[in-house]
Tab-separated table of C-alpha atoms in Angstrom:
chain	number	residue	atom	x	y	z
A	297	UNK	CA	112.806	72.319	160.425
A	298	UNK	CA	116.262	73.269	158.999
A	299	UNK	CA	116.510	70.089	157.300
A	300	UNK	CA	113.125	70.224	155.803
A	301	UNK	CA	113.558	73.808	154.448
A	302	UNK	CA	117.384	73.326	153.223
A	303	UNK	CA	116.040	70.053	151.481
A	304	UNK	CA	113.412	72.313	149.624
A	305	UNK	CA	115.798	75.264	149.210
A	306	UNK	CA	118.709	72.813	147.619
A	307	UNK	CA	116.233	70.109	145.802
A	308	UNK	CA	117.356	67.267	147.213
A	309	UNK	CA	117.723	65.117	150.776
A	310	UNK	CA	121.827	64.583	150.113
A	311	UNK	CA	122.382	68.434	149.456
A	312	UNK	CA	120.391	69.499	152.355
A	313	UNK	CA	122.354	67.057	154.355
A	314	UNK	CA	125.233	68.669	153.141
A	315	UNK	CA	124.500	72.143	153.724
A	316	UNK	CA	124.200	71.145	157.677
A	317	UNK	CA	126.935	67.710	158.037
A	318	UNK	CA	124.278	65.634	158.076
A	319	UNK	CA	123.462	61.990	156.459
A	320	UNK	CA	121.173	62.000	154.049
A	321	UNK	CA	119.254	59.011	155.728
A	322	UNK	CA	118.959	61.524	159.086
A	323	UNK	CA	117.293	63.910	156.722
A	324	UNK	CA	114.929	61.611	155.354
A	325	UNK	CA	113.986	60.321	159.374
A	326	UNK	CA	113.760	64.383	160.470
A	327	UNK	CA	111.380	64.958	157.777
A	328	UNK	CA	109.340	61.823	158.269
A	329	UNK	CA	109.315	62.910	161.525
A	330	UNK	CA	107.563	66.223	160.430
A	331	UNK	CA	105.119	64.842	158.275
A	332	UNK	CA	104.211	62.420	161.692
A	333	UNK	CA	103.488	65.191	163.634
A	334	UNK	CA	101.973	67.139	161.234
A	335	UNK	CA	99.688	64.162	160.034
A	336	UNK	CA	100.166	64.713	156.481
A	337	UNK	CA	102.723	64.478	153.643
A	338	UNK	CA	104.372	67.794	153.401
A	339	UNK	CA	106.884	66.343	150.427
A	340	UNK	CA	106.552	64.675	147.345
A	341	UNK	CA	109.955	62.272	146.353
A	342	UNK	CA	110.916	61.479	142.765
A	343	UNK	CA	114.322	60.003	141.197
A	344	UNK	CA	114.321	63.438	139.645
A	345	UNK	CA	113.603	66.037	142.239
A	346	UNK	CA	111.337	67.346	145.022
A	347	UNK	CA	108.201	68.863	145.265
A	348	UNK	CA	105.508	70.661	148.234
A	349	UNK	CA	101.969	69.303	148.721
A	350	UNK	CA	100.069	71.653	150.132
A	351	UNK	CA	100.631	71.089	153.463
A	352	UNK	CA	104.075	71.195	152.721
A	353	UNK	CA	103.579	74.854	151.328
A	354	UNK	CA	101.976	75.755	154.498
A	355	UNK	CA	104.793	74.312	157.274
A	356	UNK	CA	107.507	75.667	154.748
A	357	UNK	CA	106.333	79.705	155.317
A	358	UNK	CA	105.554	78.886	159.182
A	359	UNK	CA	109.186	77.403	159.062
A	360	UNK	CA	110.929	79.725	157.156
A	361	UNK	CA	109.793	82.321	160.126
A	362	UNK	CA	110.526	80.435	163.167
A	363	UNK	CA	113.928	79.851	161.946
A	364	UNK	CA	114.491	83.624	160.499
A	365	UNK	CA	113.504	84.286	164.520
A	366	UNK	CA	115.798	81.759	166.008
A	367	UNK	CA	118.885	83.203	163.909
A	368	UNK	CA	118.265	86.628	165.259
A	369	UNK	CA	118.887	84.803	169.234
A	370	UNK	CA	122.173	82.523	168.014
A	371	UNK	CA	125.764	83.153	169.480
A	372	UNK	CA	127.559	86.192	167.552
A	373	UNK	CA	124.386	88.289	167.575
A	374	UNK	CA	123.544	88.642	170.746
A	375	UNK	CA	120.175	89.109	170.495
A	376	UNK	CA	120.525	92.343	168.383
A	377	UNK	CA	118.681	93.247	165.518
A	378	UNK	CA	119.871	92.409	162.255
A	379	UNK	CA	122.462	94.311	160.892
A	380	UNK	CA	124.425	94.531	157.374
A	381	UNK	CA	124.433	95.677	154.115
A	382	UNK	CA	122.491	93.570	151.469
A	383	UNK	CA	123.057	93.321	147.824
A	384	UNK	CA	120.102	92.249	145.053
A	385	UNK	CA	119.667	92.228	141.860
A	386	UNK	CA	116.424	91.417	139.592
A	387	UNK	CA	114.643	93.023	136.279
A	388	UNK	CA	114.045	95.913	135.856
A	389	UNK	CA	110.078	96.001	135.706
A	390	UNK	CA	109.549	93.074	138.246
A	391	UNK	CA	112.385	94.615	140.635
A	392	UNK	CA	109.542	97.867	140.849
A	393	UNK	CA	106.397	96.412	140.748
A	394	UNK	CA	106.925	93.272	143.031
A	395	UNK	CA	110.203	93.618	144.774
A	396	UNK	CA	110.161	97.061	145.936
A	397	UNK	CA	107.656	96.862	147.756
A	398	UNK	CA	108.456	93.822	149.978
A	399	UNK	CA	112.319	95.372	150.229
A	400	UNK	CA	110.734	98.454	152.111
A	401	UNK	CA	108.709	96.615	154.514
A	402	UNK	CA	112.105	94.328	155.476
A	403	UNK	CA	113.615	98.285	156.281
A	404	UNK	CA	110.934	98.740	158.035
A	405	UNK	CA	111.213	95.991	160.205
A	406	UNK	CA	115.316	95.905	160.648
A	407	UNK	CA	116.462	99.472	160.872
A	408	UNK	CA	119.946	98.458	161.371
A	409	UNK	CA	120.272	96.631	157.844
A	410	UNK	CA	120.524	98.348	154.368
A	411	UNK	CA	119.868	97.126	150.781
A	412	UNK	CA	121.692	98.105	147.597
A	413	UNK	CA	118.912	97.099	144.686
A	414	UNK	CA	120.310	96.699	141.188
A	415	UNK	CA	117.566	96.401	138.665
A	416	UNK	CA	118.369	95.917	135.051
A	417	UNK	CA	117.097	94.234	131.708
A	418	UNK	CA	120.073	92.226	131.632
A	419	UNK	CA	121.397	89.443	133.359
A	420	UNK	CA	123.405	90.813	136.243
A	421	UNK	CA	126.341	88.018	137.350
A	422	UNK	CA	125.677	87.454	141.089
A	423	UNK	CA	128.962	86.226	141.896
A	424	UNK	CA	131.060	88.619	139.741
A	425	UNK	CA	128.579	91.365	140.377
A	426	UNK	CA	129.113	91.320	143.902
A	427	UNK	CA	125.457	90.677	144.722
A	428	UNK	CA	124.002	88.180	147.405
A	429	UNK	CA	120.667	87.534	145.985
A	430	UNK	CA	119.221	87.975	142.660
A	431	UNK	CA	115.583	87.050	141.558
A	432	UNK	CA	115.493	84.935	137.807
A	433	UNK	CA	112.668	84.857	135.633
A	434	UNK	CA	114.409	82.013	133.360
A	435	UNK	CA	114.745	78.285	133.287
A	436	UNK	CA	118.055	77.707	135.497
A	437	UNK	CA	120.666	75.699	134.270
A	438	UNK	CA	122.840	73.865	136.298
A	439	UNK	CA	124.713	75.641	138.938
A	440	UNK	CA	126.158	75.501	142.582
A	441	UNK	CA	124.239	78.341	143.323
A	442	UNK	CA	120.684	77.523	145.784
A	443	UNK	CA	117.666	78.765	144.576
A	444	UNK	CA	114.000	78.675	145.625
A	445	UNK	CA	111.500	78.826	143.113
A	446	UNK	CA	108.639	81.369	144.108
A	447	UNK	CA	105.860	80.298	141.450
A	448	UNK	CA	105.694	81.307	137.585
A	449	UNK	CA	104.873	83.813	135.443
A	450	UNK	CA	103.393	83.665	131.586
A	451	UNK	CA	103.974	85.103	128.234
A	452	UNK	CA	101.571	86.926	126.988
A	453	UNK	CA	100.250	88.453	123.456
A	454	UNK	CA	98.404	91.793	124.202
A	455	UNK	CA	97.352	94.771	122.078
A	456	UNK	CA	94.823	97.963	123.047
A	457	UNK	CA	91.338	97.938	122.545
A	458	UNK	CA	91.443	100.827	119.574
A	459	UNK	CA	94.625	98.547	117.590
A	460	UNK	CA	92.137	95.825	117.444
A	461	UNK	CA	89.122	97.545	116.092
A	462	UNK	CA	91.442	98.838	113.760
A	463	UNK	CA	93.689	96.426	112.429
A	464	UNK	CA	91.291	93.361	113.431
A	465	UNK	CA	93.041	90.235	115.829
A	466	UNK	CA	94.989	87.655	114.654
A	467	UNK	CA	93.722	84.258	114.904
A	468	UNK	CA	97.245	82.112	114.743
A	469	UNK	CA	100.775	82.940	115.304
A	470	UNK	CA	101.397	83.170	112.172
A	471	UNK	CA	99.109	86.213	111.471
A	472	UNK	CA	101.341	88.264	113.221
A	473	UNK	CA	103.350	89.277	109.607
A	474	UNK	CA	99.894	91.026	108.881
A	475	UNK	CA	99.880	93.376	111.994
A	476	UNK	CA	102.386	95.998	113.621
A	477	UNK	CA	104.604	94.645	116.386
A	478	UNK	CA	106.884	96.648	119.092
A	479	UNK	CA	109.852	94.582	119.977
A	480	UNK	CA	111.905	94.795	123.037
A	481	UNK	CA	115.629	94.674	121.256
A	482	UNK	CA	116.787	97.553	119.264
A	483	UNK	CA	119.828	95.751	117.744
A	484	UNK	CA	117.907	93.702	116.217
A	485	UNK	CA	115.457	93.868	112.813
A	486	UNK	CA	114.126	90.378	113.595
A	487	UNK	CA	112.750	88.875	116.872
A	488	UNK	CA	111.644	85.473	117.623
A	489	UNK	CA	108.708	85.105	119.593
A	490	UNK	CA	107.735	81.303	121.535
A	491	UNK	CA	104.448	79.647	121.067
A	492	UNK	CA	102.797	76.101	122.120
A	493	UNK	CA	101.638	73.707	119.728
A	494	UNK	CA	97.680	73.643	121.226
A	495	UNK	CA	97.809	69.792	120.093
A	496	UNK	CA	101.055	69.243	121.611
A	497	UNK	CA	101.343	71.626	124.607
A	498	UNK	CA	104.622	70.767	125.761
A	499	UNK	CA	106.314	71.628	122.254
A	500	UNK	CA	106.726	75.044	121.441
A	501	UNK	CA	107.696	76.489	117.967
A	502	UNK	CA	108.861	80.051	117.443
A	503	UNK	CA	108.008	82.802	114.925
A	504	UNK	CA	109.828	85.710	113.134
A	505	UNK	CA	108.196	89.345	113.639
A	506	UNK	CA	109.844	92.292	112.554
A	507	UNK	CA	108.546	95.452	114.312
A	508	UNK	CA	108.659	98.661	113.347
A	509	UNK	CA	108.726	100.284	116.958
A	510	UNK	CA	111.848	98.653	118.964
A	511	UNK	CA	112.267	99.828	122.740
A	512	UNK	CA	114.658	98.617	125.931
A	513	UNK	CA	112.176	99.551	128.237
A	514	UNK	CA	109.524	97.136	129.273
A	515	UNK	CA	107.301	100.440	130.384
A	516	UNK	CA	108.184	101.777	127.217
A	517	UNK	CA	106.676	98.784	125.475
A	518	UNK	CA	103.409	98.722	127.494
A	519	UNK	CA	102.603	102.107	127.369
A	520	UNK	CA	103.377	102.488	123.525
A	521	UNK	CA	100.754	99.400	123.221
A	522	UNK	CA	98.509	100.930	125.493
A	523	UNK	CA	98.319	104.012	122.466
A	524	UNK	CA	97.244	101.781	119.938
A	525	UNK	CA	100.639	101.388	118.582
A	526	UNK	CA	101.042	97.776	118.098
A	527	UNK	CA	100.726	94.178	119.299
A	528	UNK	CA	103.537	92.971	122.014
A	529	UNK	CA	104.814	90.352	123.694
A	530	UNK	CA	104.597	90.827	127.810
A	531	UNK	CA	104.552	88.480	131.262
A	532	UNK	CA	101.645	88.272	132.599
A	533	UNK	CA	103.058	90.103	136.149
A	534	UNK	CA	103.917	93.615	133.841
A	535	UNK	CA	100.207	93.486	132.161
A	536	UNK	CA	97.576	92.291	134.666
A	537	UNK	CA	96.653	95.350	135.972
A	538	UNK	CA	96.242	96.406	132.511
A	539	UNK	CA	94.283	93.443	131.188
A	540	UNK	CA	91.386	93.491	134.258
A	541	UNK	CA	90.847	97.000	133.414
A	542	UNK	CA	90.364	96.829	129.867
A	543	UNK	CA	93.410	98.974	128.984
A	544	UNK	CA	94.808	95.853	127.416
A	545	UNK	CA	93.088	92.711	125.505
A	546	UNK	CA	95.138	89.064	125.717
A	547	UNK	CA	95.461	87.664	122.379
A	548	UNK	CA	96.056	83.783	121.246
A	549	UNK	CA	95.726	82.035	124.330
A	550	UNK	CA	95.536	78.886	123.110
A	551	UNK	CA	99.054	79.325	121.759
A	552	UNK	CA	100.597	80.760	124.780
A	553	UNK	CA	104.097	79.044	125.661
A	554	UNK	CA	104.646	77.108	129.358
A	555	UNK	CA	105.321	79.628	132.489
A	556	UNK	CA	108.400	80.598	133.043
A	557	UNK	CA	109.299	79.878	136.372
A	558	UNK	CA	110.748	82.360	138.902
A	559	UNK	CA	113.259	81.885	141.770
A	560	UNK	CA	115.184	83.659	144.463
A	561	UNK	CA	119.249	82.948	143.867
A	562	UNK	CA	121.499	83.069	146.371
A	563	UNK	CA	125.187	81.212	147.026
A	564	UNK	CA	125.209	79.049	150.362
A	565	UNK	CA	127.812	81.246	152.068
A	566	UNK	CA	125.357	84.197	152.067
A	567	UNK	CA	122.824	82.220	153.203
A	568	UNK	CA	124.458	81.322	156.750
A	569	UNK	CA	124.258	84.948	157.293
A	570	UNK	CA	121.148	86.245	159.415
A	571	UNK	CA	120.519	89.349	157.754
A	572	UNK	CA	120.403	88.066	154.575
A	573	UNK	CA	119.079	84.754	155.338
A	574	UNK	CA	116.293	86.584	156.903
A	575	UNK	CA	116.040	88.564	153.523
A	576	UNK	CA	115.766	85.237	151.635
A	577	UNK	CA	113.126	84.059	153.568
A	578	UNK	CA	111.266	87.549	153.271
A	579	UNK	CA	111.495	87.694	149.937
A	580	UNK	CA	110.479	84.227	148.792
A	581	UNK	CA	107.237	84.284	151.046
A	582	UNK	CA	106.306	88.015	149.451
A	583	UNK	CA	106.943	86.720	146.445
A	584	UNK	CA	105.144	83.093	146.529
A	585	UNK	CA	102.136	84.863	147.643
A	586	UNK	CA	102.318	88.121	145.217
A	587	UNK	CA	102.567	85.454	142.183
A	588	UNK	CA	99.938	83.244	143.643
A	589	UNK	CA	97.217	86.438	142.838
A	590	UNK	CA	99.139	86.784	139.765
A	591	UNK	CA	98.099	83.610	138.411
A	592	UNK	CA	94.454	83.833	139.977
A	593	UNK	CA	94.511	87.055	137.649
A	594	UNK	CA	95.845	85.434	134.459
A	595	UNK	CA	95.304	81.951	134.666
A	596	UNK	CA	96.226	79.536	132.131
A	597	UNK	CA	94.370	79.111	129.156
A	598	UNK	CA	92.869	75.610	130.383
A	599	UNK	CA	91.885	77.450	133.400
């Protein structure tokens, strides 16, 4: 079970292997093994990288728990509960709306551990920040950091109800010079905002808007589009709530960019400790299944 998760966690059979002095020919028989008894393929193999089936989704968060339980009983805890100070970082918005939440159940259940939450519209260095685990909303490039991606989130055009009757909605990207905009970067008079090619979805193309309202906040940019004020540009996780109720209409979907994908950060040395490892593995399941509803709630537009 260790191999099978580390192999997901690290992308690849020969890293896992690493992580725990093994071949990576003994981590391809252990997980064979797994999919034997669990009469199914739980991974999918290319030259490229690894991927869940379904079943594979399903043993992973039953795994992830067993093993979270086992650490707890190892030599050098004793048996005690978990104990420790824990360090993460993630945005700002996401951080309150979707992290909070699953940070204060994990107090709940380990009284003996606390958690130091820095969340910020910036990108907060985990190593040189002194933080143990950070959540991304980005692409990641290349790094010897582990990471577990958690699902995806999308990129969104939205404006209010009463800007629309107003100002009418635009009907391509390009449209956009015609209407008011609120931006998200103050220092700047120009932003460039991504969009799909609907005839070639996996090209994108970006386009200048210069808005007239420019905020740091993400809140502050919701609620000023909530007023009427403007069209914006918003992930899907900071908006649903506003789009099933009306609050909030979803503009140009056919020219909505790919999902960014989100994933739980962490170096390997903090995840040999418990406490934290046990946060990992909290997190990540919270998270896979929070973003799961998110994407039942704002599908794609082929959906």
């Amino acid at each position: 079970m260790a191999l099978f998760v580390a192999a997901v966690d690290e992308g690849s059979l020969a890293a896992a292997g690493r992580r725990h002095g093994r071949s990576a020919a003994s981590v391809t028989r252990a997980i064979a093994l797994l999919e034997e008894q669990a009469g199914e393929p739980l991974l999918l193999r290319s030259t490229r990288r690894l991927s869940l089936t379904a079943g594979g989704e399903r043993h992973l968060a039953i795994w992830r728990e067993v093993l979270c339980s086992l650490a707890r009983l190892t030599p050098g805890h004793g048996g005690t509960a978990l104990r420790g100070t824990i360090r993460v970082t993630a945005p700002e918005l996401f951080g309150r709306l979707h992290l909070l939440p699953l940070v204060e159940a994990f107090l709940d259940a380990h009284p003996s551990v606390s958690i130091r939450m820095t969340l910020a519209n910036r990108l907060v260095d985990l190593i040189g920040g002194g933080m143990d685990v950070a959540v991304r909303l980005a692409a990641l490039p290349d790094s010897s950091l582990s990471a577990i991606r958690v699902g995806a989130v999308r990129a969104l055009l939205c404006a209010s109800p009463d800007y629309l009757r107003r100002a009418g909605s635009p009907a391509t990207p390009e449209d956009l010079s015609n209407h008011q905009t609120i931006g998200l970067d103050p220092t700047s008079e120009v932003e460039l905002w991504p969009f799909a090619m609907p005839e070639k979805p996996e090209r994108r193309r970006t386009v200048r808007v210069r808005p007239r309202l420019r905020v740091d906040s993400a809140a502050a940019l919701i609620d000023a589009a909530v007023r009427g004020r403007g069209i914006i540009a918003a992930r899907s996780y900071q908006v649903a709530e506003l789009l099933a109720a009306g609050r909030l209409v979803r503009l140009l979907p056919r020219f909505e960019a790919r999902p960014v994908p989100v994933h739980v950060i962490f170096a390997a040395s903090v995840g040999a400790d418990a406490a934290r490892r046990a946060f990992i593995d909290h997190a990540a399941q919270g998270l896979r299944t929070t973003l799961r509803s998110l994407a039942e709630a704002v599908p794609g537009p082929s959906a």
